[in-house]
Amino acid sequence: MVPGLEATTVHYSLVSSPVLGFDLVRLPHGDSTAQVLLRALDCGPREIDVLARRHDAAARAGAWETVRHAAGNVPQITDVLHQVANGLAHGDFTGERTDEQTAARVESGVVRVLQTSTIADADALVRLVHHDVFDWTWTAPVDGGPRLRTEDAGRAADVLADAAVSAYLGDRLPDHVRRVLAHPYLQASRDLAPLPEHPTGLGPEQAGVARVLDTLRRLDGTDRACLRAVAATSRPSAGEWAGAVHDASWAVHLSDRVRTAAVAQLLAVRAFRAGGLEAADGADGLWNVVSGVVHAEVVADLLSSDARAVLLRPWEAAFGTD
């Protein structure tokens, strides 16, 4: 772990991987962050050895002084939305406008906020790598003592977290700092096997995951227009959607598919960008469509037909049923 960053009140976790995906699809280099996290999720003992050998403590120490400053300048969604709420309460958005004009202005402003702010922060991303993705590298506490891990495991996690943060903060960091953070990871990647294009360990009941990812990667202009229209016009109600996502997330947890579901969501982030979708699409509701159908397909054999129908409805409105 890197000391010196203030603890965030919102954490990323593998359990809430759709939330992580929501941030990543709205960041300029979020797909690169997703790729690093996919590598972290694919790590075993051999990969840890390869990554740990590239650790450069002296170089990263200087780079993280800059990271701390840049991370503090990234706006958080909760803070900015509180400002919007305060503005509404004080009539800052109205002036001589009608209710319809005010609503349109607020909605446009909120979408812009969603394009430039994040739910969590760089510290949350570091914690995700060290303590969630690499949870298997820590020992169980003995007699109330601390959890422990090998020095190589900590070094490998540093290399991965540095590369992830380099992409996450992107142009907020000077180019030379980004290179320092990413270089050990890029060097190690030359000695590692290519990552799979689809989640492993899923049976035939979850074949829909691969189909959704492949469709996303091959989107053309017509496909993107259909998805955007569906996201704007065919959204389930907030309560209906939240209930279906909760059911899918609970099924993921009960079936011990948390890591598999996280891989699927991160692959969806990369496919989202490969298919030509943009930050504005993620902010405007399209990521909910994508993450919802991916989550539903990961637990297609367990999810109730009602919840599955809610999550698949927008996708099927755009592409039909198989």
Coordinates of C-alpha atoms in Angstrom, one line a residue:
M1 CA 0.0 0.0 0.0
V2 CA 1.0 3.6 -0.5
P3 CA 0.7 5.8 2.5
G4 CA -0.3 9.4 2.3
L5 CA -3.6 9.3 0.5
E6 CA -6.7 10.1 2.6
A7 CA -9.1 7.3 3.1
T8 CA -12.1 7.6 0.9
T9 CA -15.7 7.2 2.2
V10 CA -16.6 5.1 -0.9
H11 CA -14.8 2.0 -1.8
Y12 CA -14.5 -0.1 -4.9
S13 CA -15.0 -3.8 -4.5
L14 CA -15.4 -6.9 -6.6
V15 CA -18.8 -7.4 -5.2
S16 CA -19.9 -4.0 -6.7
S17 CA -18.0 -4.4 -9.9
P18 CA -20.8 -2.7 -12.0
V19 CA -20.2 0.5 -9.9
L20 CA -16.4 0.3 -10.7
G21 CA -17.4 -0.2 -14.4
F22 CA -19.6 2.9 -14.3
D23 CA -16.5 5.0 -13.3
L24 CA -14.2 3.3 -15.8
V25 CA -16.4 3.8 -18.9
R26 CA -16.6 7.5 -18.1
L27 CA -12.8 8.0 -17.7
P28 CA -10.6 8.7 -20.8
H29 CA -8.3 5.7 -20.1
G30 CA -10.7 3.6 -18.1
D31 CA -10.5 0.7 -20.5
S32 CA -6.7 0.6 -19.8
T33 CA -7.5 0.5 -16.1
A34 CA -9.8 -2.4 -16.7
Q35 CA -7.1 -4.2 -18.5
V36 CA -4.7 -3.9 -15.6
L37 CA -7.4 -5.1 -13.2
L38 CA -8.1 -8.1 -15.4
R39 CA -4.5 -9.0 -15.3
A40 CA -4.6 -8.7 -11.5
L41 CA -7.6 -11.0 -11.3
D42 CA -5.8 -13.5 -13.5
C43 CA -2.7 -13.6 -11.3
G44 CA -1.3 -16.7 -9.6
P45 CA 2.0 -17.4 -8.0
R46 CA 4.0 -17.4 -11.2
E47 CA 2.5 -14.0 -12.3
I48 CA 3.3 -12.6 -8.8
D49 CA 7.0 -13.6 -9.2
V50 CA 7.2 -11.9 -12.7
L51 CA 5.5 -8.7 -11.5
A52 CA 7.5 -8.5 -8.2
R53 CA 10.8 -8.6 -10.1
R54 CA 9.9 -5.4 -11.9
H55 CA 9.1 -3.4 -8.7
D56 CA 11.1 -0.2 -8.4
A57 CA 10.6 1.3 -5.0
A58 CA 12.7 4.4 -5.5
A59 CA 11.1 5.4 -8.8
R60 CA 7.6 5.0 -7.6
A61 CA 8.1 6.9 -4.3
G62 CA 8.8 10.1 -6.2
A63 CA 5.9 9.5 -8.7
W64 CA 3.4 9.1 -5.8
E65 CA 4.1 12.6 -4.5
T66 CA 2.5 13.8 -7.8
V67 CA -0.3 11.2 -7.6
R68 CA -1.4 12.4 -4.2
H69 CA -1.8 15.9 -5.5
A70 CA -3.6 14.9 -8.7
A71 CA -5.9 12.5 -6.9
G72 CA -7.1 15.2 -4.6
N73 CA -8.2 17.3 -7.6
V74 CA -10.6 14.7 -9.1
P75 CA -14.2 15.7 -8.3
Q76 CA -16.4 13.1 -6.5
I77 CA -19.9 12.6 -7.7
T78 CA -21.5 12.9 -4.3
D79 CA -19.8 16.3 -3.6
V80 CA -20.8 17.8 -7.0
L81 CA -24.4 16.5 -6.8
H82 CA -24.7 18.0 -3.3
Q83 CA -23.8 21.3 -5.0
V84 CA -26.5 20.7 -7.5
A85 CA -29.0 20.0 -4.8
N86 CA -28.0 23.2 -2.9
G87 CA -28.4 25.2 -6.2
L88 CA -31.9 23.8 -6.7
A89 CA -32.8 24.7 -3.1
H90 CA -31.6 28.3 -3.5
G91 CA -33.1 28.8 -7.0
D92 CA -29.7 29.1 -8.6
F93 CA -30.8 27.3 -11.8
T94 CA -34.1 29.1 -12.4
G95 CA -33.8 32.8 -13.2
E96 CA -36.4 33.6 -15.8
R97 CA -36.7 30.1 -17.0
T98 CA -39.7 27.8 -17.1
D99 CA -39.9 24.6 -15.1
E100 CA -39.2 22.7 -18.3
Q101 CA -36.2 24.8 -19.2
T102 CA -34.9 24.5 -15.6
A103 CA -35.3 20.7 -15.7
A104 CA -33.5 20.4 -19.0
R105 CA -30.6 22.6 -17.7
V106 CA -30.2 20.6 -14.5
E107 CA -30.3 17.3 -16.4
S108 CA -27.7 18.5 -18.9
G109 CA -25.5 19.7 -16.0
V110 CA -25.8 16.4 -14.1
V111 CA -24.8 14.5 -17.2
R112 CA -21.7 16.7 -17.5
V113 CA -20.9 16.1 -13.9
L114 CA -21.2 12.3 -14.4
Q115 CA -18.7 12.6 -17.3
T116 CA -16.0 14.3 -15.3
S117 CA -16.4 12.9 -11.7
T118 CA -16.0 9.5 -10.1
I119 CA -17.9 7.6 -7.4
A120 CA -14.7 6.6 -5.6
D121 CA -11.1 7.6 -6.1
A122 CA -7.5 6.5 -6.7
D123 CA -7.0 5.4 -3.1
A124 CA -10.1 3.2 -3.5
L125 CA -8.5 1.7 -6.6
V126 CA -5.3 0.9 -4.8
R127 CA -7.2 -0.7 -1.9
L128 CA -9.2 -2.8 -4.4
V129 CA -6.0 -4.3 -5.9
H130 CA -4.2 -4.9 -2.6
H131 CA -7.0 -6.1 -0.4
D132 CA -9.9 -7.3 -2.7
V133 CA -8.3 -8.7 -5.9
F134 CA -5.2 -9.9 -4.0
D135 CA -7.2 -11.1 -1.0
W136 CA -5.9 -14.7 -1.6
T137 CA -2.3 -13.6 -0.9
W138 CA -3.0 -12.6 2.7
T139 CA -2.9 -15.1 5.6
A140 CA -5.8 -15.5 7.9
P141 CA -5.3 -13.7 11.2
V142 CA -4.1 -15.8 14.1
D143 CA -5.2 -15.1 17.7
G144 CA -6.4 -11.6 16.7
G145 CA -3.1 -10.7 15.1
P146 CA -2.7 -8.9 11.7
R147 CA -3.1 -10.6 8.3
L148 CA 0.2 -11.1 6.6
R149 CA 1.5 -11.6 3.1
T150 CA 4.9 -12.2 1.4
E151 CA 7.0 -9.3 0.3
D152 CA 6.7 -10.4 -3.4
A153 CA 2.9 -10.4 -3.1
G154 CA 3.0 -6.8 -1.9
R155 CA 5.5 -5.8 -4.6
A156 CA 3.4 -7.4 -7.3
A157 CA 0.3 -5.6 -6.0
D158 CA 2.2 -2.3 -6.1
V159 CA 3.1 -2.8 -9.7
L160 CA -0.5 -3.5 -10.7
A161 CA -1.9 -0.7 -8.6
D162 CA 0.6 1.8 -10.0
A163 CA -0.3 0.9 -13.5
A164 CA -4.0 1.0 -12.8
V165 CA -3.7 4.5 -11.2
S166 CA -1.6 5.7 -14.0
A167 CA -4.5 5.0 -16.4
Y168 CA -7.2 6.0 -14.0
L169 CA -5.8 9.5 -13.5
G170 CA -4.7 9.7 -17.1
D171 CA -4.0 13.3 -18.3
R172 CA -4.2 14.6 -14.7
L173 CA -0.7 13.2 -14.3
P174 CA 2.4 14.5 -16.2
D175 CA 3.5 12.1 -18.9
H176 CA 6.7 11.2 -17.2
V177 CA 4.9 10.2 -14.0
R178 CA 2.5 8.1 -15.9
R179 CA 5.4 6.3 -17.6
V180 CA 7.2 5.7 -14.3
L181 CA 4.0 4.2 -12.8
A182 CA 3.2 2.0 -15.9
H183 CA 6.7 1.0 -17.0
P184 CA 7.2 -2.0 -14.5
Y185 CA 3.8 -3.4 -15.4
L186 CA 4.4 -3.1 -19.2
Q187 CA 7.8 -4.7 -18.9
A188 CA 6.3 -7.6 -16.8
S189 CA 3.4 -8.1 -19.3
R190 CA 5.9 -9.2 -22.0
D191 CA 6.6 -12.3 -19.9
L192 CA 3.0 -13.1 -19.1
A193 CA 0.4 -15.0 -21.2
P194 CA -2.3 -13.1 -23.1
L195 CA -5.5 -12.5 -21.1
P196 CA -8.7 -14.4 -22.2
E197 CA -11.4 -12.5 -24.1
H198 CA -14.2 -14.1 -22.1
P199 CA -14.6 -15.1 -18.4
T200 CA -13.4 -18.6 -17.7
G201 CA -15.2 -21.1 -15.5
L202 CA -18.7 -20.5 -16.9
G203 CA -20.9 -23.3 -18.2
P204 CA -23.3 -23.4 -21.2
E205 CA -26.0 -21.7 -19.2
Q206 CA -23.8 -18.6 -19.1
A207 CA -23.0 -18.5 -22.9
G208 CA -24.9 -15.3 -23.1
V209 CA -22.0 -13.5 -21.5
A210 CA -19.7 -14.2 -24.5
R211 CA -22.4 -13.2 -26.9
V212 CA -23.0 -9.9 -25.2
L213 CA -19.3 -9.1 -25.1
D214 CA -18.8 -10.0 -28.8
T215 CA -21.8 -7.9 -29.8
L216 CA -20.4 -4.9 -27.9
R217 CA -17.0 -5.2 -29.5
R218 CA -18.5 -5.2 -33.0
L219 CA -21.0 -2.3 -32.7
D220 CA -21.5 -0.2 -35.8
G221 CA -23.1 3.2 -36.1
T222 CA -26.6 1.8 -36.4
D223 CA -26.1 -0.4 -33.3
R224 CA -24.8 2.5 -31.3
A225 CA -27.8 4.6 -32.3
C226 CA -30.2 1.8 -31.3
L227 CA -28.6 1.4 -27.9
R228 CA -28.7 5.1 -27.3
A229 CA -32.3 5.3 -28.2
V230 CA -33.2 2.3 -25.9
A231 CA -31.2 3.8 -23.0
A232 CA -33.2 7.1 -23.4
T233 CA -36.7 5.6 -23.9
S234 CA -36.8 2.0 -22.5
R235 CA -35.4 2.3 -19.0
P236 CA -37.2 0.4 -16.3
S237 CA -38.3 2.3 -13.3
A238 CA -35.6 3.0 -10.7
G239 CA -37.2 0.7 -8.1
E240 CA -37.7 -2.1 -10.7
W241 CA -34.1 -1.9 -11.9
A242 CA -32.5 -1.7 -8.5
G243 CA -34.5 -4.7 -7.3
A244 CA -33.4 -6.8 -10.4
V245 CA -29.7 -5.7 -10.0
H246 CA -29.9 -6.6 -6.3
D247 CA -31.2 -10.0 -7.1
A248 CA -28.5 -10.6 -9.7
S249 CA -25.8 -9.4 -7.3
W250 CA -27.1 -11.7 -4.5
A251 CA -27.1 -14.6 -6.9
V252 CA -23.5 -13.8 -7.9
H253 CA -22.5 -13.8 -4.2
L254 CA -24.4 -17.0 -3.3
S255 CA -22.9 -18.9 -6.3
D256 CA -19.4 -17.8 -5.4
R257 CA -19.0 -16.1 -8.8
V258 CA -17.9 -12.7 -7.5
R259 CA -14.5 -12.8 -9.2
T260 CA -16.0 -14.2 -12.4
A261 CA -18.7 -11.5 -12.5
A262 CA -16.0 -8.9 -11.9
V263 CA -14.0 -10.2 -14.9
A264 CA -17.2 -10.1 -17.0
Q265 CA -17.9 -6.4 -16.0
L266 CA -14.3 -5.4 -16.7
L267 CA -14.3 -7.1 -20.1
A268 CA -17.6 -5.2 -20.7
V269 CA -15.8 -1.9 -20.0
R270 CA -13.2 -2.8 -22.6
A271 CA -15.9 -3.9 -25.1
F272 CA -17.9 -0.8 -24.4
R273 CA -15.0 1.3 -25.6
A274 CA -14.0 -1.0 -28.4
G275 CA -17.5 -0.7 -29.8
G276 CA -17.2 3.1 -30.1
L277 CA -19.3 4.1 -27.1
E278 CA -18.1 7.1 -25.2
A279 CA -18.0 8.7 -21.7
A280 CA -21.3 10.5 -22.4
D281 CA -23.0 7.2 -23.2
G282 CA -21.9 5.8 -19.8
A283 CA -23.1 8.9 -18.0
D284 CA -26.4 8.9 -19.8
G285 CA -27.5 5.5 -18.8
L286 CA -26.1 3.1 -21.4
W287 CA -23.6 1.5 -19.0
N288 CA -26.6 0.5 -16.8
V289 CA -28.0 -1.4 -19.9
V290 CA -24.7 -3.1 -20.5
S291 CA -23.7 -4.0 -16.9
G292 CA -27.2 -5.2 -16.2
V293 CA -27.4 -7.7 -19.1
V294 CA -23.8 -8.9 -18.3
H295 CA -24.7 -9.5 -14.6
A296 CA -27.9 -11.3 -15.6
E297 CA -26.1 -13.6 -18.0
V298 CA -23.4 -14.5 -15.4
V299 CA -26.2 -16.0 -13.2
A300 CA -28.6 -16.9 -16.0
D301 CA -29.1 -20.4 -14.4
L302 CA -30.0 -18.9 -11.0
L303 CA -31.8 -15.6 -11.6
S304 CA -35.6 -15.4 -11.4
S305 CA -37.3 -15.0 -14.8
D306 CA -38.8 -11.7 -13.7
A307 CA -35.5 -10.2 -12.6
R308 CA -33.8 -11.5 -15.7
A309 CA -36.5 -10.0 -17.9
V310 CA -36.0 -6.6 -16.4
L311 CA -32.2 -6.6 -17.0
L312 CA -32.4 -8.0 -20.5
R313 CA -35.3 -5.9 -21.7
P314 CA -33.3 -2.9 -22.9
W315 CA -30.7 -5.0 -24.6
E316 CA -33.3 -7.1 -26.4
A317 CA -35.1 -4.0 -27.5
A318 CA -31.9 -3.0 -29.3
F319 CA -30.8 -6.4 -30.6
G320 CA -33.7 -8.7 -30.3
T321 CA -33.6 -12.2 -28.7
D322 CA -31.4 -15.1 -29.6

